[in-house]
Amino acid sequence: MFSVALLLAILLSLNLCHAQEKRFSFEEITLDCECPDFEWNSSSHRELKSISKSANDLEIRLDIFAKWNDRIINVISRKDGKYEGYFYHKQTETFPMYEKDSVIKYKGKWERYNFKKFQLEDINLDSVVKLLLSHQITTLPNQNEIYKKGFLSPYLLSYKMDGKTRSFRFGPPEDPMKEYPDEPVYRHYDAILKTFFSMVTPMYSQIRRDIQLKNEKEQRDTIFLRKPNAEGHAVYVDKDGEKSPYFTELTNLDYTRTDKSYLQSIKELLQYRKTPNKNISFGDLPRNWVQLHVYKGRFYVYSPSSGPQRRISLNDSTMIVQEMERSVRLMNDVQLKGKNVYQVSTTDYKGKTRSFQINLIHKSRGIAVFEDYFGKGSHALMVTIERASRFPLVTNYSPNHIEPEFVFDTPNFQELLNPEQY
């Protein structure tokens, strides 16, 4: 056994030395890859399938669940006499994420980061397996069965051998080793960890360096309106623009879809229609709008911490408004009152008729001022959904809980409505 351990130590030391001079290539487990070993779990995240479903003759895994911002899986397998070893890593979140914060959506499942898959090369995996067996992985108990003090158990070792599968958990072995220096069982846990860590530490170090450099670059490139606090909350100009999931949410028109609530609203409103329904001519008036903001002289669209931004959809028969809640008004008429000025008449669910004015102050950019929208003398700055991507997106990133909304400047509507400005 000593010779096996010595051989493994030499192989691993050579691998570590070699790792200092090279980068390790990896495969990213993207959504379009053919990855039969992965499946979606009950938490809507992708994981390797249970080891009991493995098609390998032999497989040993070390899963690490509690490393800060990391999900790590180490796998050694053998099939038809051929050994293979892999190291999987995925960056995770410090705090729980809402679905709108996720980057990837696939068949109703959500992931923010993909796994990176490294192959373990230049390592005698047969010797590694023999070493792990010498540390009694087939008979070691769950550590909390013999060490009764409360502690985290982030390590899960699973194996499949001779058609049988088993797994056991254990935590950092340092404390029990100090308390029971003559008890070899805790040293077995320690040796198992060191065996796996020796193989994957170079790749893990590479990942941490890459993540650090990426974060530093984002810090340099990102314009923060509120810098990140201890819980990660920040307000910033989103570099991803229209490719950001926040922008997708902001310009989503799903709130206009016909459903039972919408049909009920129509039924209640139709009692106020005194004349037969007529075709409304919108001319060049765009139909779908989202709120626009001003900050230090520049226009922005905004993804809030909580709730949707104001969106308005004009249709042949209804005006649908999405704010904190969706409301539906009956569309009565649209009239062109001047150059790029439209008068819109609607009826609400109480039968009250209201009119407001849409001033297309910059037609090519899709910017408009809705005048008298909230009542006489009120104004709202809006942009067409089709042109919203032309403006920077400010995101109120709130990973842990609802945060105060960012306060933009109050637009100078008198100046905006001055045609000489454009």
Tab-separated table of C-alpha atoms in Angstrom:
chain	number	residue	atom	x	y	z
A	1	MET	CA	0.000	0.000	0.000
A	2	PHE	CA	2.864	2.358	0.719
A	3	SER	CA	4.170	1.881	-2.832
A	4	VAL	CA	0.752	2.713	-4.282
A	5	ALA	CA	0.519	5.868	-2.201
A	6	LEU	CA	4.067	6.857	-3.145
A	7	LEU	CA	3.346	6.321	-6.842
A	8	LEU	CA	0.205	8.422	-6.606
A	9	ALA	CA	2.035	11.178	-4.743
A	10	ILE	CA	4.653	11.357	-7.494
A	11	LEU	CA	2.007	11.462	-10.229
A	12	LEU	CA	0.045	14.165	-8.489
A	13	SER	CA	3.107	16.275	-7.761
A	14	LEU	CA	4.105	16.090	-11.409
A	15	ASN	CA	0.622	17.160	-12.385
A	16	LEU	CA	0.695	20.122	-10.017
A	17	CYS	CA	4.063	21.292	-11.259
A	18	HIS	CA	2.936	20.985	-14.837
A	19	ALA	CA	-0.280	22.880	-14.024
A	20	GLN	CA	1.685	25.977	-13.048
A	21	GLU	CA	2.873	26.341	-16.642
A	22	LYS	CA	-0.366	25.807	-18.571
A	23	ARG	CA	-4.048	26.555	-18.724
A	24	PHE	CA	-6.505	23.703	-18.526
A	25	SER	CA	-9.020	23.485	-21.349
A	26	PHE	CA	-12.627	22.712	-20.470
A	27	GLU	CA	-16.003	22.025	-22.045
A	28	GLU	CA	-18.922	24.226	-21.055
A	29	ILE	CA	-22.151	22.322	-20.439
A	30	THR	CA	-24.387	24.629	-22.453
A	31	LEU	CA	-28.082	24.093	-23.046
A	32	ASP	CA	-27.578	22.907	-26.598
A	33	CYS	CA	-24.891	20.335	-25.772
A	34	GLU	CA	-25.605	16.624	-25.931
A	35	CYS	CA	-25.152	15.763	-22.260
A	36	PRO	CA	-26.977	12.528	-21.424
A	37	ASP	CA	-25.286	12.409	-18.006
A	38	PHE	CA	-27.175	15.550	-16.853
A	39	GLU	CA	-30.770	16.077	-15.793
A	40	TRP	CA	-32.929	18.801	-14.237
A	41	ASN	CA	-33.473	18.360	-10.516
A	42	SER	CA	-36.468	19.353	-8.399
A	43	SER	CA	-34.964	22.805	-7.805
A	44	SER	CA	-34.906	23.485	-11.553
A	45	HIS	CA	-31.111	23.257	-11.771
A	46	ARG	CA	-29.079	20.874	-13.855
A	47	GLU	CA	-27.033	18.236	-12.074
A	48	LEU	CA	-25.359	14.981	-12.978
A	49	LYS	CA	-27.819	12.116	-12.923
A	50	SER	CA	-27.875	9.939	-9.850
A	51	ILE	CA	-24.911	7.591	-9.711
A	52	SER	CA	-27.383	4.712	-9.645
A	53	LYS	CA	-28.260	5.632	-13.265
A	54	SER	CA	-24.636	5.567	-14.373
A	55	ALA	CA	-23.766	3.236	-17.249
A	56	ASN	CA	-20.198	2.807	-15.962
A	57	ASP	CA	-18.900	-0.418	-14.437
A	58	LEU	CA	-17.267	1.572	-11.637
A	59	GLU	CA	-17.784	5.175	-10.585
A	60	ILE	CA	-16.659	7.243	-7.610
A	61	ARG	CA	-17.855	10.796	-7.005
A	62	LEU	CA	-17.040	13.490	-4.492
A	63	ASP	CA	-19.735	16.184	-4.431
A	64	ILE	CA	-18.967	19.432	-2.635
A	65	PHE	CA	-22.069	21.461	-1.798
A	66	ALA	CA	-20.998	24.136	0.665
A	67	LYS	CA	-18.031	25.897	-0.849
A	68	TRP	CA	-18.742	29.616	-1.089
A	69	ASN	CA	-20.213	30.466	-4.514
A	70	ASP	CA	-19.167	27.087	-5.916
A	71	ARG	CA	-20.751	23.799	-6.946
A	72	ILE	CA	-18.091	21.127	-7.449
A	73	ILE	CA	-18.244	17.488	-8.547
A	74	ASN	CA	-15.259	15.165	-8.944
A	75	VAL	CA	-15.831	11.958	-10.919
A	76	ILE	CA	-13.671	8.887	-11.556
A	77	SER	CA	-15.229	6.203	-13.732
A	78	ARG	CA	-14.347	2.966	-15.489
A	79	LYS	CA	-16.165	1.327	-18.376
A	80	ASP	CA	-14.956	-1.661	-20.394
A	81	GLY	CA	-11.624	-1.419	-18.592
A	82	LYS	CA	-11.036	2.261	-19.521
A	83	TYR	CA	-10.697	4.877	-16.766
A	84	GLU	CA	-11.809	8.501	-17.110
A	85	GLY	CA	-11.744	11.370	-14.641
A	86	TYR	CA	-13.566	14.700	-14.684
A	87	PHE	CA	-13.807	17.832	-12.580
A	88	TYR	CA	-17.058	19.843	-12.828
A	89	HIS	CA	-17.415	23.371	-11.536
A	90	LYS	CA	-20.260	25.879	-11.607
A	91	GLN	CA	-20.362	29.336	-10.091
A	92	THR	CA	-23.430	29.844	-7.907
A	93	GLU	CA	-25.102	32.746	-6.144
A	94	THR	CA	-24.489	33.978	-2.628
A	95	PHE	CA	-28.177	34.754	-2.181
A	96	PRO	CA	-31.295	33.132	-3.647
A	97	MET	CA	-32.170	34.500	-7.082
A	98	TYR	CA	-35.519	35.356	-8.562
A	99	GLU	CA	-36.348	33.956	-11.978
A	100	LYS	CA	-36.014	37.359	-13.623
A	101	ASP	CA	-32.360	37.420	-12.514
A	102	SER	CA	-31.576	34.232	-14.390
A	103	VAL	CA	-29.649	34.364	-17.605
A	104	ILE	CA	-30.761	31.107	-19.169
A	105	LYS	CA	-34.304	29.819	-19.580
A	106	TYR	CA	-34.887	26.376	-21.030
A	107	LYS	CA	-38.178	24.483	-21.073
A	108	GLY	CA	-39.330	26.257	-17.934
A	109	LYS	CA	-36.070	25.539	-16.089
A	110	TRP	CA	-33.626	28.193	-14.974
A	111	GLU	CA	-29.842	28.406	-14.681
A	112	ARG	CA	-27.640	31.404	-14.160
A	113	TYR	CA	-24.302	29.698	-14.820
A	114	ASN	CA	-23.222	26.632	-16.772
A	115	PHE	CA	-20.997	23.834	-15.523
A	116	LYS	CA	-17.410	23.762	-16.752
A	117	LYS	CA	-16.113	20.252	-17.360
A	118	PHE	CA	-12.378	19.547	-17.051
A	119	GLN	CA	-10.807	16.204	-17.901
A	120	LEU	CA	-8.278	14.783	-15.431
A	121	GLU	CA	-5.193	13.975	-17.474
A	122	ASP	CA	-1.684	12.663	-16.715
A	123	ILE	CA	-3.019	10.875	-13.628
A	124	ASN	CA	-2.998	7.135	-12.970
A	125	LEU	CA	-6.686	6.795	-12.065
A	126	ASP	CA	-6.322	3.064	-11.384
A	127	SER	CA	-3.866	3.942	-8.597
A	128	VAL	CA	-6.215	6.652	-7.318
A	129	VAL	CA	-9.053	4.144	-7.039
A	130	LYS	CA	-6.811	1.683	-5.180
A	131	LEU	CA	-5.785	4.446	-2.791
A	132	LEU	CA	-9.407	5.432	-2.125
A	133	LEU	CA	-10.300	1.799	-1.476
A	134	SER	CA	-7.384	1.551	0.955
A	135	HIS	CA	-9.081	4.371	2.894
A	136	GLN	CA	-12.142	2.168	3.297
A	137	ILE	CA	-14.600	4.189	1.213
A	138	THR	CA	-16.877	1.132	0.995
A	139	THR	CA	-17.304	0.923	4.770
A	140	LEU	CA	-16.868	4.451	6.142
A	141	PRO	CA	-19.980	5.707	7.980
A	142	ASN	CA	-21.676	9.067	7.769
A	143	GLN	CA	-19.470	11.213	9.974
A	144	ASN	CA	-22.335	12.501	12.105
A	145	GLU	CA	-23.008	8.926	13.248
A	146	ILE	CA	-19.718	8.859	15.150
A	147	TYR	CA	-18.987	12.547	15.713
A	148	LYS	CA	-22.025	13.958	17.487
A	149	LYS	CA	-21.085	17.613	17.595
A	150	GLY	CA	-22.973	19.859	15.200
A	151	PHE	CA	-21.080	20.653	12.012
A	152	LEU	CA	-21.617	21.141	8.320
A	153	SER	CA	-21.411	18.097	6.076
A	154	PRO	CA	-20.553	19.583	2.677
A	155	TYR	CA	-18.874	16.475	1.274
A	156	LEU	CA	-20.803	13.587	-0.234
A	157	LEU	CA	-18.865	10.576	-1.479
A	158	SER	CA	-20.798	8.136	-3.677
A	159	TYR	CA	-19.665	5.023	-5.452
A	160	LYS	CA	-20.931	2.347	-7.765
A	161	MET	CA	-19.034	-0.947	-7.662
A	162	ASP	CA	-20.047	-4.441	-8.676
A	163	GLY	CA	-23.570	-3.204	-9.371
A	164	LYS	CA	-23.974	-1.772	-5.855
A	165	THR	CA	-24.282	1.905	-4.990
A	166	ARG	CA	-23.755	3.712	-1.702
A	167	SER	CA	-23.014	7.223	-0.445
A	168	PHE	CA	-21.990	8.828	2.819
A	169	ARG	CA	-21.502	12.374	4.070
A	170	PHE	CA	-18.728	13.912	6.072
A	171	GLY	CA	-17.489	17.343	7.066
A	172	PRO	CA	-14.091	18.964	7.562
A	173	PRO	CA	-12.117	16.353	9.522
A	174	GLU	CA	-9.709	18.729	11.315
A	175	ASP	CA	-11.641	19.064	14.583
A	176	PRO	CA	-12.399	15.374	15.154
A	177	MET	CA	-8.798	14.526	14.232
A	178	LYS	CA	-7.567	16.878	16.953
A	179	GLU	CA	-9.980	15.481	19.526
A	180	TYR	CA	-9.352	11.836	18.631
A	181	PRO	CA	-5.776	11.659	17.296
A	182	ASP	CA	-5.652	7.869	17.716
A	183	GLU	CA	-8.878	7.189	15.817
A	184	PRO	CA	-7.997	6.336	12.194
A	185	VAL	CA	-11.509	6.768	10.755
A	186	TYR	CA	-11.218	10.575	10.713
A	187	ARG	CA	-7.868	10.341	8.960
A	188	HIS	CA	-9.565	8.381	6.203
A	189	TYR	CA	-11.942	11.293	5.565
A	190	ASP	CA	-8.957	13.630	5.502
A	191	ALA	CA	-7.007	11.408	3.081
A	192	ILE	CA	-9.999	11.158	0.721
A	193	LEU	CA	-10.280	14.929	0.525
A	194	LYS	CA	-6.570	15.404	-0.026
A	195	THR	CA	-6.578	12.794	-2.795
A	196	PHE	CA	-9.315	14.562	-4.737
A	197	PHE	CA	-8.037	18.067	-3.971
A	198	SER	CA	-4.567	17.178	-5.249
A	199	MET	CA	-6.045	16.242	-8.612
A	200	VAL	CA	-8.348	19.246	-9.092
A	201	THR	CA	-6.701	22.132	-7.222
A	202	PRO	CA	-4.851	23.426	-10.330
A	203	MET	CA	-8.098	23.620	-12.305
A	204	TYR	CA	-9.983	25.171	-9.398
A	205	SER	CA	-7.239	27.785	-9.003
A	206	GLN	CA	-7.555	28.617	-12.696
A	207	ILE	CA	-11.322	29.073	-12.320
A	208	ARG	CA	-10.947	31.348	-9.314
A	209	ARG	CA	-8.424	33.500	-11.173
A	210	ASP	CA	-10.713	33.725	-14.180
A	211	ILE	CA	-13.709	34.697	-12.021
A	212	GLN	CA	-11.637	37.311	-10.188
A	213	LEU	CA	-10.418	38.847	-13.447
A	214	LYS	CA	-13.945	38.829	-14.859
A	215	ASN	CA	-15.326	40.541	-11.743
A	216	GLU	CA	-12.555	43.133	-11.830
A	217	LYS	CA	-13.293	43.845	-15.481
A	218	GLU	CA	-16.999	44.208	-14.758
A	219	GLN	CA	-16.189	46.603	-11.937
A	220	ARG	CA	-14.058	48.669	-14.329
A	221	ASP	CA	-16.590	48.573	-17.167
A	222	THR	CA	-19.837	48.961	-15.218
A	223	ILE	CA	-21.264	52.393	-14.529
A	224	PHE	CA	-22.751	52.223	-11.039
A	225	LEU	CA	-25.440	54.652	-9.940
A	226	ARG	CA	-25.378	52.898	-6.564
A	227	LYS	CA	-22.348	50.753	-5.824
A	228	PRO	CA	-22.864	47.199	-4.491
A	229	ASN	CA	-23.513	46.961	-0.765
A	230	ALA	CA	-22.708	44.040	1.542
A	231	GLU	CA	-25.732	42.090	0.276
A	232	GLY	CA	-24.954	42.642	-3.389
A	233	HIS	CA	-27.633	45.262	-4.083
A	234	ALA	CA	-26.573	47.741	-6.746
A	235	VAL	CA	-28.010	50.071	-9.385
A	236	TYR	CA	-26.018	50.106	-12.604
A	237	VAL	CA	-26.140	50.640	-16.340
A	238	ASP	CA	-26.560	47.149	-17.770
A	239	LYS	CA	-23.872	46.474	-20.379
A	240	ASP	CA	-25.927	43.670	-21.917
A	241	GLY	CA	-28.583	46.129	-23.074
A	242	GLU	CA	-31.327	44.463	-25.092
A	243	LYS	CA	-29.698	41.054	-24.538
A	244	SER	CA	-30.205	41.386	-20.787
A	245	PRO	CA	-32.984	39.287	-19.206
A	246	TYR	CA	-34.040	42.477	-17.423
A	247	PHE	CA	-34.688	44.142	-20.773
A	248	THR	CA	-36.669	41.115	-21.946
A	249	GLU	CA	-38.836	41.402	-18.849
A	250	LEU	CA	-39.191	45.158	-19.292
A	251	THR	CA	-40.496	44.932	-22.867
A	252	ASN	CA	-42.570	41.776	-22.413
A	253	LEU	CA	-46.066	42.121	-23.878
A	254	ASP	CA	-47.515	39.062	-22.151
A	255	TYR	CA	-49.718	41.324	-20.038
A	256	THR	CA	-51.796	42.051	-23.169
A	257	ARG	CA	-52.729	38.426	-23.768
A	258	THR	CA	-56.382	37.441	-23.762
A	259	ASP	CA	-57.323	35.499	-20.643
A	260	LYS	CA	-60.306	35.148	-18.309
A	261	SER	CA	-59.469	38.366	-16.461
A	262	TYR	CA	-59.155	40.287	-19.713
A	263	LEU	CA	-62.423	38.897	-21.078
A	264	GLN	CA	-64.202	39.814	-17.852
A	265	SER	CA	-62.853	43.367	-18.102
A	266	ILE	CA	-64.135	43.627	-21.685
A	267	LYS	CA	-67.552	42.360	-20.648
A	268	GLU	CA	-67.805	45.002	-17.902
A	269	LEU	CA	-66.636	47.783	-20.218
A	270	LEU	CA	-68.900	47.049	-23.167
A	271	GLN	CA	-71.940	48.209	-21.207
A	272	TYR	CA	-70.597	51.746	-21.610
A	273	ARG	CA	-70.245	51.629	-25.392
A	274	LYS	CA	-73.107	53.769	-26.690
A	275	THR	CA	-72.341	53.465	-30.395
A	276	PRO	CA	-71.462	50.417	-32.488
A	277	ASN	CA	-67.816	49.467	-32.436
A	278	LYS	CA	-65.942	51.265	-35.183
A	279	ASN	CA	-62.502	50.832	-36.623
A	280	ILE	CA	-60.073	53.232	-34.997
A	281	SER	CA	-57.430	54.757	-37.233
A	282	PHE	CA	-54.095	55.077	-35.431
A	283	GLY	CA	-52.249	56.574	-38.379
A	284	ASP	CA	-48.547	56.661	-37.510
A	285	LEU	CA	-49.183	56.397	-33.767
A	286	PRO	CA	-47.196	53.475	-32.273
A	287	ARG	CA	-49.161	50.969	-30.214
A	288	ASN	CA	-46.883	49.719	-27.391
A	289	TRP	CA	-45.070	51.921	-24.888
A	290	VAL	CA	-42.793	51.658	-21.844
A	291	GLN	CA	-41.746	54.340	-19.380
A	292	LEU	CA	-38.622	56.404	-20.127
A	293	HIS	CA	-36.482	58.199	-17.521
A	294	VAL	CA	-34.028	61.073	-17.420
A	295	TYR	CA	-30.850	61.216	-15.357
A	296	LYS	CA	-28.218	63.931	-15.680
A	297	GLY	CA	-29.470	64.898	-19.097
A	298	ARG	CA	-29.595	61.388	-20.584
A	299	PHE	CA	-32.509	59.064	-21.324
A	300	TYR	CA	-32.722	55.581	-19.747
A	301	VAL	CA	-35.132	52.673	-19.513
A	302	TYR	CA	-35.314	51.101	-16.076
A	303	SER	CA	-35.702	47.640	-14.548
A	304	PRO	CA	-37.029	48.191	-11.000
A	305	SER	CA	-36.337	46.282	-7.792
A	306	SER	CA	-39.989	45.320	-7.449
A	307	GLY	CA	-42.918	45.244	-9.804
A	308	PRO	CA	-43.070	46.129	-13.494
A	309	GLN	CA	-42.422	49.465	-15.142
A	310	ARG	CA	-45.386	51.299	-16.617
A	311	ARG	CA	-46.326	49.805	-19.999
A	312	ILE	CA	-49.224	50.851	-22.202
A	313	SER	CA	-50.667	48.979	-25.147
A	314	LEU	CA	-53.179	50.618	-27.500
A	315	ASN	CA	-55.428	48.211	-29.379
A	316	ASP	CA	-58.382	48.471	-31.739
A	317	SER	CA	-60.875	48.132	-28.882
A	318	THR	CA	-58.964	48.522	-25.618
A	319	MET	CA	-56.075	50.264	-23.903
A	320	ILE	CA	-54.218	47.897	-21.562
A	321	VAL	CA	-52.023	49.421	-18.855
A	322	GLN	CA	-49.510	47.436	-16.782
A	323	GLU	CA	-48.284	49.127	-13.617
A	324	MET	CA	-48.431	47.442	-10.220
A	325	GLU	CA	-51.593	45.805	-11.554
A	326	ARG	CA	-53.058	45.481	-15.017
A	327	SER	CA	-56.007	47.653	-15.957
A	328	VAL	CA	-58.126	47.714	-19.100
A	329	ARG	CA	-59.955	50.702	-20.602
A	330	LEU	CA	-62.312	50.856	-23.538
A	331	MET	CA	-60.762	52.608	-26.536
A	332	ASN	CA	-63.218	55.185	-27.886
A	333	ASP	CA	-61.286	57.204	-30.446
A	334	VAL	CA	-57.883	58.397	-31.641
A	335	GLN	CA	-57.650	61.696	-33.495
A	336	LEU	CA	-54.721	63.514	-35.045
A	337	LYS	CA	-54.814	67.015	-33.521
A	338	GLY	CA	-51.666	68.470	-34.998
A	339	LYS	CA	-48.296	67.440	-36.345
A	340	ASN	CA	-47.331	64.320	-34.333
A	341	VAL	CA	-49.992	65.080	-31.710
A	342	TYR	CA	-52.753	62.546	-31.042
A	343	GLN	CA	-55.827	62.807	-28.833
A	344	VAL	CA	-56.855	59.496	-27.260
A	345	SER	CA	-60.277	58.953	-25.661
A	346	THR	CA	-60.944	56.011	-23.309
A	347	THR	CA	-63.581	54.780	-20.869
A	348	ASP	CA	-62.625	53.139	-17.574
A	349	TYR	CA	-64.396	50.376	-15.627
A	350	LYS	CA	-66.516	52.960	-13.790
A	351	GLY	CA	-67.843	54.349	-17.048
A	352	LYS	CA	-65.828	57.552	-16.818
A	353	THR	CA	-64.532	58.889	-20.121
A	354	ARG	CA	-61.031	60.314	-20.100
A	355	SER	CA	-58.898	61.911	-22.785
A	356	PHE	CA	-55.185	62.429	-22.937
A	357	GLN	CA	-52.709	63.580	-25.530
A	358	ILE	CA	-49.723	61.741	-26.993
A	359	ASN	CA	-47.043	64.118	-28.246
A	360	LEU	CA	-44.461	62.379	-30.442
A	361	ILE	CA	-41.621	64.705	-29.534
A	362	HIS	CA	-38.954	62.665	-31.332
A	363	LYS	CA	-40.601	60.337	-33.798
A	364	SER	CA	-37.478	58.571	-35.086
A	365	ARG	CA	-36.320	57.779	-31.537
A	366	GLY	CA	-39.810	56.735	-30.443
A	367	ILE	CA	-40.016	59.278	-27.597
A	368	ALA	CA	-43.355	60.728	-26.561
A	369	VAL	CA	-44.897	62.773	-23.769
A	370	PHE	CA	-48.284	61.555	-22.589
A	371	GLU	CA	-50.046	64.758	-21.521
A	372	ASP	CA	-52.995	64.815	-19.082
A	373	TYR	CA	-52.598	61.044	-18.694
A	374	PHE	CA	-52.969	61.127	-14.875
A	375	GLY	CA	-55.275	64.149	-14.945
A	376	LYS	CA	-55.220	67.700	-16.183
A	377	GLY	CA	-51.697	69.101	-16.363
A	378	SER	CA	-49.904	65.778	-15.727
A	379	HIS	CA	-47.164	64.340	-17.931
A	380	ALA	CA	-45.516	60.973	-18.487
A	381	LEU	CA	-42.369	60.332	-20.535
A	382	MET	CA	-42.643	57.184	-22.669
A	383	VAL	CA	-40.793	55.358	-25.434
A	384	THR	CA	-42.048	52.807	-27.930
A	385	ILE	CA	-41.095	49.226	-27.086
A	386	GLU	CA	-39.662	48.921	-30.594
A	387	ARG	CA	-37.199	51.767	-29.866
A	388	ALA	CA	-36.514	51.005	-26.193
A	389	SER	CA	-33.323	49.077	-27.016
A	390	ARG	CA	-31.739	52.306	-28.274
A	391	PHE	CA	-31.515	53.606	-24.717
A	392	PRO	CA	-29.231	52.398	-21.903
A	393	LEU	CA	-30.860	50.064	-19.400
A	394	VAL	CA	-30.549	50.899	-15.698
A	395	THR	CA	-30.999	47.799	-13.540
A	396	ASN	CA	-31.892	47.881	-9.855
A	397	TYR	CA	-30.196	44.592	-8.945
A	398	SER	CA	-31.792	43.277	-5.739
A	399	PRO	CA	-30.622	39.689	-5.142
A	400	ASN	CA	-31.852	39.289	-1.590
A	401	HIS	CA	-34.951	41.408	-1.012
A	402	ILE	CA	-36.847	44.417	-2.342
A	403	GLU	CA	-34.792	47.611	-2.297
A	404	PRO	CA	-35.793	51.298	-2.676
A	405	GLU	CA	-36.251	52.322	-6.278
A	406	PHE	CA	-33.717	54.612	-7.885
A	407	VAL	CA	-34.875	58.252	-8.033
A	408	PHE	CA	-34.358	59.708	-11.492
A	409	ASP	CA	-34.472	63.380	-12.357
A	410	THR	CA	-37.830	65.022	-13.043
A	411	PRO	CA	-38.030	65.637	-16.799
A	412	ASN	CA	-38.323	69.234	-17.967
A	413	PHE	CA	-41.554	68.685	-19.899
A	414	GLN	CA	-41.796	72.301	-21.002
A	415	GLU	CA	-38.437	71.922	-22.700
A	416	LEU	CA	-39.241	68.472	-24.059
A	417	LEU	CA	-42.478	69.721	-25.642
A	418	ASN	CA	-40.657	72.554	-27.367
A	419	PRO	CA	-40.372	71.417	-31.007
A	420	GLU	CA	-37.267	73.540	-31.482
A	421	GLN	CA	-35.373	71.079	-29.285
A	422	TYR	CA	-35.526	68.549	-32.116
